[in-house]
mmCIF file of C-alpha atoms and ligand atoms in Angstrom:
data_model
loop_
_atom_site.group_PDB
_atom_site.id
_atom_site.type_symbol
_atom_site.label_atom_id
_atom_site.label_comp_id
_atom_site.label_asym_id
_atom_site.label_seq_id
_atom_site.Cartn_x
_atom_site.Cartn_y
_atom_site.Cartn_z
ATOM 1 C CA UNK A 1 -1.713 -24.479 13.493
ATOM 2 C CA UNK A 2 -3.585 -21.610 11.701
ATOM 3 C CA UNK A 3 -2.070 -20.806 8.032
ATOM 4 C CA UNK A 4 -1.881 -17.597 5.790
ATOM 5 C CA UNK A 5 -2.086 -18.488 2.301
ATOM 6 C CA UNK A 6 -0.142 -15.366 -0.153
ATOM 7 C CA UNK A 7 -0.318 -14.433 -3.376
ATOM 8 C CA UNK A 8 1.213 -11.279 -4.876
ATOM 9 C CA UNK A 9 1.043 -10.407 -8.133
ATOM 10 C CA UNK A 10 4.467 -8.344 -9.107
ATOM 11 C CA UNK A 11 5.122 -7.658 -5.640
ATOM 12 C CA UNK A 12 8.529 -9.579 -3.995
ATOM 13 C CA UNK A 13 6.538 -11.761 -1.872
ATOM 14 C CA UNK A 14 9.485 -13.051 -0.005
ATOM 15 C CA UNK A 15 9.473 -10.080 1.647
ATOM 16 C CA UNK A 16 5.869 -10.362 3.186
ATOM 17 C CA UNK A 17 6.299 -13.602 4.433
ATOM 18 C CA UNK A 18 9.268 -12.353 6.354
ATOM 19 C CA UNK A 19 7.413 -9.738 7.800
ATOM 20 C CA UNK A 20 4.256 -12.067 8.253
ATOM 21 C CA UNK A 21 6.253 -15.023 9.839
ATOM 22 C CA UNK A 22 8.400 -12.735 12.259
ATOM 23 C CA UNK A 23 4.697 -11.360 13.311
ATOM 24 C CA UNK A 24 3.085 -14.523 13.209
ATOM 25 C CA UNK A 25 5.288 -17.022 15.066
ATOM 26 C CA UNK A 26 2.608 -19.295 15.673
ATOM 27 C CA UNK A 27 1.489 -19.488 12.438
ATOM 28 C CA UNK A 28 2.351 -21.106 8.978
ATOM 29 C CA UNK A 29 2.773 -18.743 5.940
ATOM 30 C CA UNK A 30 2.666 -20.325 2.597
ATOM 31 C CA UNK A 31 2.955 -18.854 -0.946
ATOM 32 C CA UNK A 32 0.296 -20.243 -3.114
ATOM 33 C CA UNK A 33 2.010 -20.583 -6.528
ATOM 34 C CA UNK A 34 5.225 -21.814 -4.811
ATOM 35 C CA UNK A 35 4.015 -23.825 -1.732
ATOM 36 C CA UNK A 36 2.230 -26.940 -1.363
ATOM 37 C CA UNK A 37 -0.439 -26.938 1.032
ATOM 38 C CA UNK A 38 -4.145 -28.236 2.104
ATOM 39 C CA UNK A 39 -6.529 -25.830 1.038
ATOM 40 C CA UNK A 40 -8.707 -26.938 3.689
ATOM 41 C CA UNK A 41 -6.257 -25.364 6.297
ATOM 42 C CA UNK A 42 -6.590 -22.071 5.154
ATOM 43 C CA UNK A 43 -7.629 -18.957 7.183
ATOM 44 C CA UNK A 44 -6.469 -16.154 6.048
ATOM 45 C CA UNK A 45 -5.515 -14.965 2.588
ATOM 46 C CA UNK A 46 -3.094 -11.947 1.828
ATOM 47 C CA UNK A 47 -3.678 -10.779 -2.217
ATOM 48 C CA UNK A 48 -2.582 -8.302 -5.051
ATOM 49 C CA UNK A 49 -4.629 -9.859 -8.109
ATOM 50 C CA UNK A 50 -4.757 -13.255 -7.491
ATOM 51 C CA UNK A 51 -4.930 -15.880 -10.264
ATOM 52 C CA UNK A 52 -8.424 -16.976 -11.312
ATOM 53 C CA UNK A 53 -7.655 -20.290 -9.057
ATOM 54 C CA UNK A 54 -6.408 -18.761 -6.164
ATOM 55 C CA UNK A 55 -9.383 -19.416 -4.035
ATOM 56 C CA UNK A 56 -10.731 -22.677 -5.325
ATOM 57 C CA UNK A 57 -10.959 -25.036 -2.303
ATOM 58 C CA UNK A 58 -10.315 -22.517 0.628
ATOM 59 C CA UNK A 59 -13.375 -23.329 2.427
ATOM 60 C CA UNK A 60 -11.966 -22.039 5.684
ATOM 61 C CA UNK A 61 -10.891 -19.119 4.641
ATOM 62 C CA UNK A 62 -11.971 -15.855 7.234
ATOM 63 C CA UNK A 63 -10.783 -13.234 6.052
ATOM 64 C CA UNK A 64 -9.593 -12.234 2.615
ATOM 65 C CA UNK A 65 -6.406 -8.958 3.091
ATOM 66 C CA UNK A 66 -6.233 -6.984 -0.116
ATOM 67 C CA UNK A 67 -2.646 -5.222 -0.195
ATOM 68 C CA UNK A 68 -3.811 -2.491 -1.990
ATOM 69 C CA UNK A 69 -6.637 0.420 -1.664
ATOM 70 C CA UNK A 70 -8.431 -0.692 -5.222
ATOM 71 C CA UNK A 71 -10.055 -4.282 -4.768
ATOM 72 C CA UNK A 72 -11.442 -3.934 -8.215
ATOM 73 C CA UNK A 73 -9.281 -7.225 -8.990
ATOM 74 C CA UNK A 74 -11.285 -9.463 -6.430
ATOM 75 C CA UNK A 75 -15.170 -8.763 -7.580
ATOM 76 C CA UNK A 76 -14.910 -11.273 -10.263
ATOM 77 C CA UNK A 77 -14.689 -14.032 -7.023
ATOM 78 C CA UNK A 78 -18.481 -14.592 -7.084
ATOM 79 C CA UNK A 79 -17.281 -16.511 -3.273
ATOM 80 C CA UNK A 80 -15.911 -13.859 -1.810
ATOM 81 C CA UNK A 81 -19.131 -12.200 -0.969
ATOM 82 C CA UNK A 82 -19.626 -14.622 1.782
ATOM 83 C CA UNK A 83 -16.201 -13.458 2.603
ATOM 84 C CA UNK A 84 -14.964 -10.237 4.254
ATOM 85 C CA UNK A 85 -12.786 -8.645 2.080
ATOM 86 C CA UNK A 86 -9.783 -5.878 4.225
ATOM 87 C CA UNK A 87 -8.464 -3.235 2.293
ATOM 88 C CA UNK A 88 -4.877 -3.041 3.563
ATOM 89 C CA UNK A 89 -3.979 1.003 3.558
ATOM 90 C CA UNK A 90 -1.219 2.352 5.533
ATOM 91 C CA UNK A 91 -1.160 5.764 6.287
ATOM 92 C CA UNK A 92 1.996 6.343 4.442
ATOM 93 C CA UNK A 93 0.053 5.524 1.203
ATOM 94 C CA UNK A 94 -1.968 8.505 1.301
ATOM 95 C CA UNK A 95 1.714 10.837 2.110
ATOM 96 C CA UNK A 96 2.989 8.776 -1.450
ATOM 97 C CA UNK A 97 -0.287 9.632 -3.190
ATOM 98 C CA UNK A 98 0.093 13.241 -2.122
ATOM 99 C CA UNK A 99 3.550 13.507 -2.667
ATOM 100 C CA UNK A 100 2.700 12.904 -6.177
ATOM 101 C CA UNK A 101 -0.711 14.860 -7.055
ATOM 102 C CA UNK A 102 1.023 17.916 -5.139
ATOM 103 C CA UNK A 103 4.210 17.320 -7.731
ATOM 104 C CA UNK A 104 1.741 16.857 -10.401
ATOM 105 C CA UNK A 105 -0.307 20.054 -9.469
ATOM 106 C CA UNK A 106 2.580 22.667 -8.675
ATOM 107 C CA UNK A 107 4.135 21.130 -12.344
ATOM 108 C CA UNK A 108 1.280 22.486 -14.007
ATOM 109 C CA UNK A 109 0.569 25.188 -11.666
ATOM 110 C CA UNK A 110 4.628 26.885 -12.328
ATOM 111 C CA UNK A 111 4.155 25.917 -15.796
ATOM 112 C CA UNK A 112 6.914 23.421 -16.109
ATOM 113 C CA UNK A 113 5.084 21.838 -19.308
ATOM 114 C CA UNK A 114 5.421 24.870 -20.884
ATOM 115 C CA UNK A 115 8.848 26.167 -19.350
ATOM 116 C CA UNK A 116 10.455 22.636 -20.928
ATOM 117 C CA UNK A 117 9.276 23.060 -23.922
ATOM 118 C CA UNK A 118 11.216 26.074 -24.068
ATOM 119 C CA UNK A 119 14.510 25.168 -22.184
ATOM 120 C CA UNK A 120 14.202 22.684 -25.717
ATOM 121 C CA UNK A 121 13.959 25.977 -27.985
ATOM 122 C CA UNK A 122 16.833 27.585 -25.658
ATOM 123 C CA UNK A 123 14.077 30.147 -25.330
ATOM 124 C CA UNK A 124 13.746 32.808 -22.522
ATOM 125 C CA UNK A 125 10.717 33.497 -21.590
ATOM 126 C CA UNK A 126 8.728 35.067 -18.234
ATOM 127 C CA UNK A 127 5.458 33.551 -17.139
ATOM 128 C CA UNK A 128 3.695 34.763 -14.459
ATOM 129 C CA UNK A 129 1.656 31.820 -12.643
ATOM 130 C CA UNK A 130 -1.454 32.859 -11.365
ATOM 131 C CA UNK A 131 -2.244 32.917 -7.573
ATOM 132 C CA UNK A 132 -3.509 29.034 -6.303
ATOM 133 C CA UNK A 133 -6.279 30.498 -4.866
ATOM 134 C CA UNK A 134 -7.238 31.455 -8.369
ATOM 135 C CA UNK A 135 -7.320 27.704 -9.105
ATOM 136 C CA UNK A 136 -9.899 25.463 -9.274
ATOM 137 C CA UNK A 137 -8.969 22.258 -8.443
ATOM 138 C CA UNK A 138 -11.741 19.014 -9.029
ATOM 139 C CA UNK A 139 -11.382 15.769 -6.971
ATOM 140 C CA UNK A 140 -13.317 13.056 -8.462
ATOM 141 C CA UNK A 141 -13.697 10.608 -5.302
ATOM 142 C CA UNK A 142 -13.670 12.025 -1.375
ATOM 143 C CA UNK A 143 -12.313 8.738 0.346
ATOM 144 C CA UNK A 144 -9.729 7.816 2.090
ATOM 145 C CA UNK A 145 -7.181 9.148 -0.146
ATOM 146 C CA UNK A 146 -9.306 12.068 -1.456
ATOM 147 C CA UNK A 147 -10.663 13.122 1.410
ATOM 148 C CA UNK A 148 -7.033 13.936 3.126
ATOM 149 C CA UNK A 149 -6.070 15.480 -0.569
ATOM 150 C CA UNK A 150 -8.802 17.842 -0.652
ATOM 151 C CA UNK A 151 -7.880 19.315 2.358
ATOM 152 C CA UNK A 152 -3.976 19.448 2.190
ATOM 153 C CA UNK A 153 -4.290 21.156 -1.494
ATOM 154 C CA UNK A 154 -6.827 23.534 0.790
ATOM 155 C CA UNK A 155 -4.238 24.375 2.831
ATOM 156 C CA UNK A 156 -1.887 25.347 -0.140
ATOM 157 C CA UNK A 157 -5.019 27.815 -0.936
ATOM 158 C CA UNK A 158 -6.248 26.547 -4.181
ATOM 159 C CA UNK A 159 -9.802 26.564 -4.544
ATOM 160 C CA UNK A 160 -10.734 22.850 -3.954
ATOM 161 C CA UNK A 161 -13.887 20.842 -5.215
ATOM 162 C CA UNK A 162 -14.745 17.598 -4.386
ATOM 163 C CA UNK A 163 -17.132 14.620 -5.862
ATOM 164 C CA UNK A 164 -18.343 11.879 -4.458
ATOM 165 C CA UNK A 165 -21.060 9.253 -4.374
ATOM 166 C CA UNK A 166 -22.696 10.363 -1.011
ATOM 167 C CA UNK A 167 -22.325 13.999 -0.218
ATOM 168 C CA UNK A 168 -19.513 15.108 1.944
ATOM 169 C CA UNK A 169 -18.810 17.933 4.291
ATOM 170 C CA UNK A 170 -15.480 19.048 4.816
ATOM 171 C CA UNK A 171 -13.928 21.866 5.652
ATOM 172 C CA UNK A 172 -13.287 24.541 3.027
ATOM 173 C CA UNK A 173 -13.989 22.274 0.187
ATOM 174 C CA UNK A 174 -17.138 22.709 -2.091
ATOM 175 C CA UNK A 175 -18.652 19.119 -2.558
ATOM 176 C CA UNK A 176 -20.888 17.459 -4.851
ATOM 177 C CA UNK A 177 -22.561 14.269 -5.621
ATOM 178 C CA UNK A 178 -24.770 12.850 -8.192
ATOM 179 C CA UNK A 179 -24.164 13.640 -12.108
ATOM 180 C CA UNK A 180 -25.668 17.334 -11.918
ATOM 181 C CA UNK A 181 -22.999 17.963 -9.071
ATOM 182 C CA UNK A 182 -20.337 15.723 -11.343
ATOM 183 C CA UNK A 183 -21.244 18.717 -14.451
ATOM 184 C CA UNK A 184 -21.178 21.642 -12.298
ATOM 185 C CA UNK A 185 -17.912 20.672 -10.978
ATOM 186 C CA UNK A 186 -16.233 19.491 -13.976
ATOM 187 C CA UNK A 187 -17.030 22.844 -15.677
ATOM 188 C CA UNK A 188 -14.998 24.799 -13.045
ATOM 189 C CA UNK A 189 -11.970 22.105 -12.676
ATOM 190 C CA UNK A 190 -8.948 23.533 -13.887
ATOM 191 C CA UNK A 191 -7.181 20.533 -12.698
ATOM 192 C CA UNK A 192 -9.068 17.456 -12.180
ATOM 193 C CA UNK A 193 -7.696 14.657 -10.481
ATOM 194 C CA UNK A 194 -9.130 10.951 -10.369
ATOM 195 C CA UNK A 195 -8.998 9.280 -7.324
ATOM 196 C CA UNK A 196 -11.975 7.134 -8.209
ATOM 197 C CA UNK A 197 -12.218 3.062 -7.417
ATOM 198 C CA UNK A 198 -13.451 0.734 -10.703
ATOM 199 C CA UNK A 199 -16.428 -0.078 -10.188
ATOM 200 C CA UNK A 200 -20.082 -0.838 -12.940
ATOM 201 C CA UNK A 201 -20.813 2.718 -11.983
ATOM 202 C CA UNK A 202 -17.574 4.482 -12.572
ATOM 203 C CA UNK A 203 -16.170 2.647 -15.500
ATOM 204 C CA UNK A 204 -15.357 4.886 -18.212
ATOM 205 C CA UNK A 205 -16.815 7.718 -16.741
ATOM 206 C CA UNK A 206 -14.005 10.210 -17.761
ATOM 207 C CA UNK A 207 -14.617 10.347 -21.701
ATOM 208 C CA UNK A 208 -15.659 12.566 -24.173
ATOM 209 C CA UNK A 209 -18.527 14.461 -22.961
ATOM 210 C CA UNK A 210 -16.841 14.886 -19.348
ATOM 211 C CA UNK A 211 -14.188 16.133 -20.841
ATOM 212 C CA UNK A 212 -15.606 18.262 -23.123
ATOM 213 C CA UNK A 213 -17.028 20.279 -19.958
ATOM 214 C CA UNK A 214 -13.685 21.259 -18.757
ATOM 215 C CA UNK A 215 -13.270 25.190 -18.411
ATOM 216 C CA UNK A 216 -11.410 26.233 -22.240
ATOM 217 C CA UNK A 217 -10.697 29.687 -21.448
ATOM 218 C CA UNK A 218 -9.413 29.725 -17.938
ATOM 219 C CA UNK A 219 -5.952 31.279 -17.378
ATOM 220 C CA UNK A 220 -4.056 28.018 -18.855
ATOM 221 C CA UNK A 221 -5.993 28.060 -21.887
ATOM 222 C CA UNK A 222 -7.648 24.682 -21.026
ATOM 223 C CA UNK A 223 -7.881 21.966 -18.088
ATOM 224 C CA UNK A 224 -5.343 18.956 -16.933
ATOM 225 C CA UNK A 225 -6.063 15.634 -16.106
ATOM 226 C CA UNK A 226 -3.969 13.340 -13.704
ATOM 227 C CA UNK A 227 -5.263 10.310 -12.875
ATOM 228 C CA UNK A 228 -4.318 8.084 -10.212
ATOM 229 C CA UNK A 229 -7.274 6.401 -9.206
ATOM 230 C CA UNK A 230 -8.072 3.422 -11.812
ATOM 231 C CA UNK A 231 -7.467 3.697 -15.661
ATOM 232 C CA UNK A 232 -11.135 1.615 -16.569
ATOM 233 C CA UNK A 233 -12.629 5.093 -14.926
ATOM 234 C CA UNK A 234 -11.350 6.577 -18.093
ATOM 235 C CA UNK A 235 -10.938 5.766 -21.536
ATOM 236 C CA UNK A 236 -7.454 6.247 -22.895
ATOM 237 C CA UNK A 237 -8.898 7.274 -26.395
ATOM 238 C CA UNK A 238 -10.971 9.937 -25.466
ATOM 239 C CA UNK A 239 -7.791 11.637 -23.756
ATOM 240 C CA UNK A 240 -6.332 11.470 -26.326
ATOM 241 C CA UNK A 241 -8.860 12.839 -28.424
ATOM 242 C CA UNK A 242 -9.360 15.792 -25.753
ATOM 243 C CA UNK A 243 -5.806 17.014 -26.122
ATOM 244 C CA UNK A 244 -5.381 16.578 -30.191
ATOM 245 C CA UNK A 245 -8.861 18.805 -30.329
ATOM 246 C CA UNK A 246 -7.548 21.122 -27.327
ATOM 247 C CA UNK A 247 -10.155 20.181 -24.689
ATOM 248 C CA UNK A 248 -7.329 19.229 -22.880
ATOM 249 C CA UNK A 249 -4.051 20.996 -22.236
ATOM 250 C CA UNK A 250 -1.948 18.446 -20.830
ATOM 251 C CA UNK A 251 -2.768 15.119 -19.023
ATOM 252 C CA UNK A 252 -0.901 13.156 -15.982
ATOM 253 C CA UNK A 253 -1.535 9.450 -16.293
ATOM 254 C CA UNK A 254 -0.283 6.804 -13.541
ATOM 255 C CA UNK A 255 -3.425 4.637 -14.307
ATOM 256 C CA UNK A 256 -4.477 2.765 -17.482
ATOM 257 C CA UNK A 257 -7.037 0.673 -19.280
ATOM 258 C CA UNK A 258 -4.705 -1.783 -20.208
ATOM 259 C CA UNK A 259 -1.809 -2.216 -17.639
ATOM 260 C CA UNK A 260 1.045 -2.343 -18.780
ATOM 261 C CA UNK A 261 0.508 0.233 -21.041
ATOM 262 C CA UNK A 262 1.204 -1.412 -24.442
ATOM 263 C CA UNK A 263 4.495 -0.429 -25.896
ATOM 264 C CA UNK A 264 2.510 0.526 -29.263
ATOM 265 C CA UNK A 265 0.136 2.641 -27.266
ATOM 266 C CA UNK A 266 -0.011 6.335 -29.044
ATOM 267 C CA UNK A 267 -0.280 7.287 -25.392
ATOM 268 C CA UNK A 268 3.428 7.017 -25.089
ATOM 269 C CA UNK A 269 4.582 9.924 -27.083
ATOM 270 C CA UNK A 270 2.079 12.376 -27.025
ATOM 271 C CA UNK A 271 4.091 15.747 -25.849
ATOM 272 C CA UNK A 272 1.240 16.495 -23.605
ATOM 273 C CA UNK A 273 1.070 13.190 -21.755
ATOM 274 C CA UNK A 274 2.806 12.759 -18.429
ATOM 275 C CA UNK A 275 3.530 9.161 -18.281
ATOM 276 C CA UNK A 276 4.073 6.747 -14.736
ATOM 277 C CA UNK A 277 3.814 3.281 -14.114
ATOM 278 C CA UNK A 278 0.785 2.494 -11.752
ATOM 279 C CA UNK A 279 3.395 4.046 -8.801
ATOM 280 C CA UNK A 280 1.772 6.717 -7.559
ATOM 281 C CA UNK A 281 1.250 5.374 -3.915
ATOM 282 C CA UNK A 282 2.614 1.508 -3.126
ATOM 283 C CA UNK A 283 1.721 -0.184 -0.093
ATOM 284 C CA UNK A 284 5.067 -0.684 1.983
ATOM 285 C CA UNK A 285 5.438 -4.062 2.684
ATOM 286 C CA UNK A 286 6.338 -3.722 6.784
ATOM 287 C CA UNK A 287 3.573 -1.587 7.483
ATOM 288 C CA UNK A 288 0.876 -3.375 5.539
ATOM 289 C CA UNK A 289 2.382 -6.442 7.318
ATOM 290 C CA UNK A 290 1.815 -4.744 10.956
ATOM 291 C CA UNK A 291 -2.213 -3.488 9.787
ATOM 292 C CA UNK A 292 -2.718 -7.479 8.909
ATOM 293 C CA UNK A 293 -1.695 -9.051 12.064
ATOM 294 C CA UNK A 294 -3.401 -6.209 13.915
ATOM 295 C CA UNK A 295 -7.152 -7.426 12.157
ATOM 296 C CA UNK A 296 -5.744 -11.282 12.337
ATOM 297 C CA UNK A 297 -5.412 -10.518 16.163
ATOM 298 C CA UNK A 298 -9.043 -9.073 16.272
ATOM 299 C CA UNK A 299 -10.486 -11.955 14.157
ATOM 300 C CA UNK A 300 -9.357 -14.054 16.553
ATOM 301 C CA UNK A 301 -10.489 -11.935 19.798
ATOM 302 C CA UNK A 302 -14.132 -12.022 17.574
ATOM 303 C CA UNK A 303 -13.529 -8.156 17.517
ATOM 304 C CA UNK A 304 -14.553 -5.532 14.980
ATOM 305 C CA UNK A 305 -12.302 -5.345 12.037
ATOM 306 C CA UNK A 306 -11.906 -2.203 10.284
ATOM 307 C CA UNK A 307 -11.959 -1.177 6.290
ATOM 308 C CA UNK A 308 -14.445 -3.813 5.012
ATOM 309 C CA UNK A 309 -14.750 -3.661 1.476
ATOM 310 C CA UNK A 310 -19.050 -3.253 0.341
ATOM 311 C CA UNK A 311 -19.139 -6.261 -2.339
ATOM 312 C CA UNK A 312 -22.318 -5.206 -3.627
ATOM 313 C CA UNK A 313 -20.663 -1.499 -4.076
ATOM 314 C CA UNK A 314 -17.565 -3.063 -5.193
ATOM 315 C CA UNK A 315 -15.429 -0.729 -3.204
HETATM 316 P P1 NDP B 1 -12.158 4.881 -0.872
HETATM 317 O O1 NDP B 1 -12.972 3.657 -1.070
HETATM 318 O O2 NDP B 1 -11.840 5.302 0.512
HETATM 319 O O3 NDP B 1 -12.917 6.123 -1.567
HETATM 320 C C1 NDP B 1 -13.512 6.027 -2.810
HETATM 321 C C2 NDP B 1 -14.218 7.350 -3.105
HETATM 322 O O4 NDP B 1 -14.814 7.265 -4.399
HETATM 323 C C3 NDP B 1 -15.340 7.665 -2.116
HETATM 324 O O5 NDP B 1 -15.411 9.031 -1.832
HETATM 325 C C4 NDP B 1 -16.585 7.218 -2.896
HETATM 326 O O6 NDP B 1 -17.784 7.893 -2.526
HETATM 327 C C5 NDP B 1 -16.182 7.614 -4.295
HETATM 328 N N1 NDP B 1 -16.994 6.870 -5.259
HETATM 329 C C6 NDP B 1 -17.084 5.534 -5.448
HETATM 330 N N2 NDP B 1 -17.987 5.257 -6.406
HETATM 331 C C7 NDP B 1 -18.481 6.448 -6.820
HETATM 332 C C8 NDP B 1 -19.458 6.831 -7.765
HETATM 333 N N3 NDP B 1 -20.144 5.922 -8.488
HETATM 334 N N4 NDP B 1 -19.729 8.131 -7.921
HETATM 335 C C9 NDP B 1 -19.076 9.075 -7.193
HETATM 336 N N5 NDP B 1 -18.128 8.788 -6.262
HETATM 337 C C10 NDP B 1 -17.853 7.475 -6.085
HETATM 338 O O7 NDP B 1 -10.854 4.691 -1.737
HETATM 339 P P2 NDP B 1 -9.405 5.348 -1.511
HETATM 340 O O8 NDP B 1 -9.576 6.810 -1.355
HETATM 341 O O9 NDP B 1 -8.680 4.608 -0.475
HETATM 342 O O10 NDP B 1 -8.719 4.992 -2.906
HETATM 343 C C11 NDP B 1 -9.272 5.424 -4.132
HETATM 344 C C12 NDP B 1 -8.715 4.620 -5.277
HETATM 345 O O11 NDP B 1 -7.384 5.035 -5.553
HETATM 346 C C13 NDP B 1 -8.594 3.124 -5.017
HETATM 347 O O12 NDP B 1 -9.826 2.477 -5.266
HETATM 348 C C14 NDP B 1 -7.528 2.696 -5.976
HETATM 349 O O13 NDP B 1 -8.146 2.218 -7.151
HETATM 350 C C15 NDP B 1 -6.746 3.963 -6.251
HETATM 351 N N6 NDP B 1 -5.350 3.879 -5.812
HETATM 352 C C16 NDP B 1 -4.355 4.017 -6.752
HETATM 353 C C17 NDP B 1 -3.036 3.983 -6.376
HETATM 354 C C18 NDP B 1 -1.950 4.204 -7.366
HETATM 355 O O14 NDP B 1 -0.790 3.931 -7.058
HETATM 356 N N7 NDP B 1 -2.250 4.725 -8.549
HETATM 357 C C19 NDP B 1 -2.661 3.750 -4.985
HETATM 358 C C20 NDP B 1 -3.758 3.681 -4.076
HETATM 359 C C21 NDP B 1 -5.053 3.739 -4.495
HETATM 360 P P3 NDP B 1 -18.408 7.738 -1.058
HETATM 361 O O15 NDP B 1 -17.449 8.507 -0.145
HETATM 362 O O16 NDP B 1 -19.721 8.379 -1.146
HETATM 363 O O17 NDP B 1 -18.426 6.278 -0.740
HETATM 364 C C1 OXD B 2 -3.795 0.354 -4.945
HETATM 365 C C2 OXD B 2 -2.846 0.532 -6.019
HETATM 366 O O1 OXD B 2 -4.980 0.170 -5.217
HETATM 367 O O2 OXD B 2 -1.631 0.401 -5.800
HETATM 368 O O3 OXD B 2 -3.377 0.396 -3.772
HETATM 369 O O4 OXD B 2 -3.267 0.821 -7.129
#
C-alpha cells in the first residue's frame, strides 16, 4: 500500500486527510506528529513548515507537495535536493492575492488613510484622487502571482511596472530586471508591492536605500508599500524608519521578519501601518487536495509533473 506522510504547520490537518483519503482510496494517509508509522514506507510527503525532523528516515520518499507558493521553509533540508519539491498553487490563490493588493491599492488610491483620519477629527473635507492612469504602480516579482497582478491592475489603467529576475514581456507592462532596472523602477513606484519569494538573493532587499528611491513629490506626497510576498525580503526597521523620516507615506504589511509579529513590535501602532496576519492568499484545502492527487497520479504514470521548485534558486 503506498502512504502519504502530512505535516501542517497551523493549518487543521484533519481536514486534508479527509480530502486526501476520499481521493486516495487506495492509499494510507498518516499525520506525522500524530501517527505512528515506518518511515521506510513513505512516498509522498504533503508540508507547510515541517519540523526540523520531519524527513529524517524517509528514504522512499518521491515527491515532496509544498501547500503553499513560498517554499522558503524547506531549503534548510540539505536532502531534499535529491528530491522534487511541488509547489501546490490553486488558481483561487492568485483571485485571494488580488482581492487583497486591489483592496490595498484602491485604499490608498481613494485616500481612505487620509479620509479616516478625518472621519476621527469629524472633519469634512474634499479630495480629489488623481486618475489611475496617473499612477505608477511597481511589482517587485513577475511570477505566478505577479505576473496575473500586473496585468489585472493594467486593466484598471494604472500605469504598471514590473521586476523580475529574468526579463519579462507582457502586455502593457514596462519590465525590468537586474539592480539598474530594480532603481529605475523603484524611483517611479508610487505604490510598490512585494510579491517576491525569500531567497540569499532577495533577503532584505527592501531597506533603506530602496526605499529612499521612492518618488517624494508625486501627487500623494510620497510612496506606499504593501507587502505580501515574504517579510525576510524586507527589513521591518527600515520601514519604519522610511515613514518616521517621510520616505514613506503609509505601508501595507501581511508579511514579516518575525512571524508572528511580536506583540511588543513598534510595528503595531504606527498610524501609517496597515497591519494583516500572513492572510493575504491561503491555499484552500479541497483544491490543493485535487492539484496533489492530480501530480500523485502522474508520478505514478512516470509523467511530467508540473511547478518544480529550482533548489539551487530556492524558488
Ligand atoms: P513565483 O516563483 O511564480 O515567482 C517569483 C517571482 O519572483 C518571479 O518573477 C521571479 O523572477 C522573481 N524573483 C525571484 N528571485 C528574484 C530576484 N533575485 N530578483 C528579481 N526577481 C526575482 O512565485 P509566486 O508568484 O507564486 O509567489 C510569490 C511569493 O508570494 C511566494 O514565494 C510566497 O512567498 C508569496 N506568497 C504569499 C502569500 C501570502 O498570503 N502573503 C500567499 C502566496 C504566496 P523570474 O520570473 O525571473 O524567475
Ligand atoms: C504561501 C503563503 O506561500 O501562504 O502560499 O505564504
Amino acid at each position: 500500500m503506498k502512504s502519504v506522510l502530512i505535516s501542517l504547520f497551523n493549518k487543521d490537518e484533519s481536514i486534508w486527510v479527509k480530502y486526501l483519503e476520499n481521493y486516495l482510496p487506495d492509499y494510507k494517509v498518516y499525520r506525522a506528529e500524530v501517527d505512528a508509522y515506518d518511515p521506510e514506507m513513505i512516498d509522498y510527503a504533503v508540508v507547510w513548515k515541517p519540523k526540523e525532523h520531519f524527513f529524517y528516515g524517509l528514504r522512499n520518499l518521491k515527491v515532496v507537495f509544498n501547500t503553499g507558493a513560498g517554499v522558503d521553509n524547506l531549503m534548510k533540508f540539505s536532502q531534499l535536493s535529491e528530491v522534487p519539491i511541488i509547489r501546490i498553487v490553486p488558481e483561487d490563490l492568485k483571485d485571494s492575492m488580488l482581492q487583497y493588493i486591489l483592496f490595498s491599492v484602491l485604499y490608498y488610491h481613494r485616500n481612505m488613510h487620509v479620509l479616516e483620519e478625518a472621519q476621527k477629527r469629524r472633519k469634512w473635507i474634499t479630495l480629489q484622487e488623481p486618475k489611475a492612469e496617473d499612477i505608477n504602480i511597481g511589482i517587485l516579482g513577475l511570477g505566478f502571482i505577479g505576473s496575473e497582478i500586473a496585468s489585472f491592475l493594467e486593466t484598471m489603467k494604472y500605469n504598471v511596472l514590473g521586476w523580475s529576475r529574468t526579463k519579462k514581456v507582457i502586455k502593457g507592462i514596462t519590465t525590468f530586471s537586474g539592480k539598474t532596472g530594480l532603481k529605475n523602477m523603484v524611483k517611479k513606484s508610487d505604490i510598490l508591492i512585494s510579491l517576491l519569494p525569500l531567497t540569499q538573493e532577495t533577503k532584505g532587499l527592501v531597506n533603506r536605500d530602496l526605499l529612499e528611491d521612492l518618488p517624494k513629490n508625486n501627487s500623494f506626497k510620497g510612496a506606499f508599500f504593501i507587502s505580501c510576498g515574504r517579510g525576510g525580503v524586507q527589513k521591518d526597521d527600515d520601514i519604519l524608519w522610511a515613514l518616521n523620516k517621510g520616505v514613506l507615506n503609509g505601508a501595507t504589511l501581511d508579511v514579516f521578519q518575525n512571524e508572528p509579529l511580536p506583540k511588543k513590535s513598534p510595528l503595531w501602532s504606527h498610524q501609517r501601518i496597515r497591519i494583516t496576519p500572513h492572510l493575504a492568499a491561503l491555499n484552500n484545502p479541497k483544491d490543493s487536495c485535487e492539484l496533489i492527487v492530480e501530480q500523485i497520479m502522474k508520478v505514478e504514470k512516470g509523467e511530467k509533473l508540473n511547478n518544480i521548485v529550482d533548489f539551487t534558486k530556492g524558488y
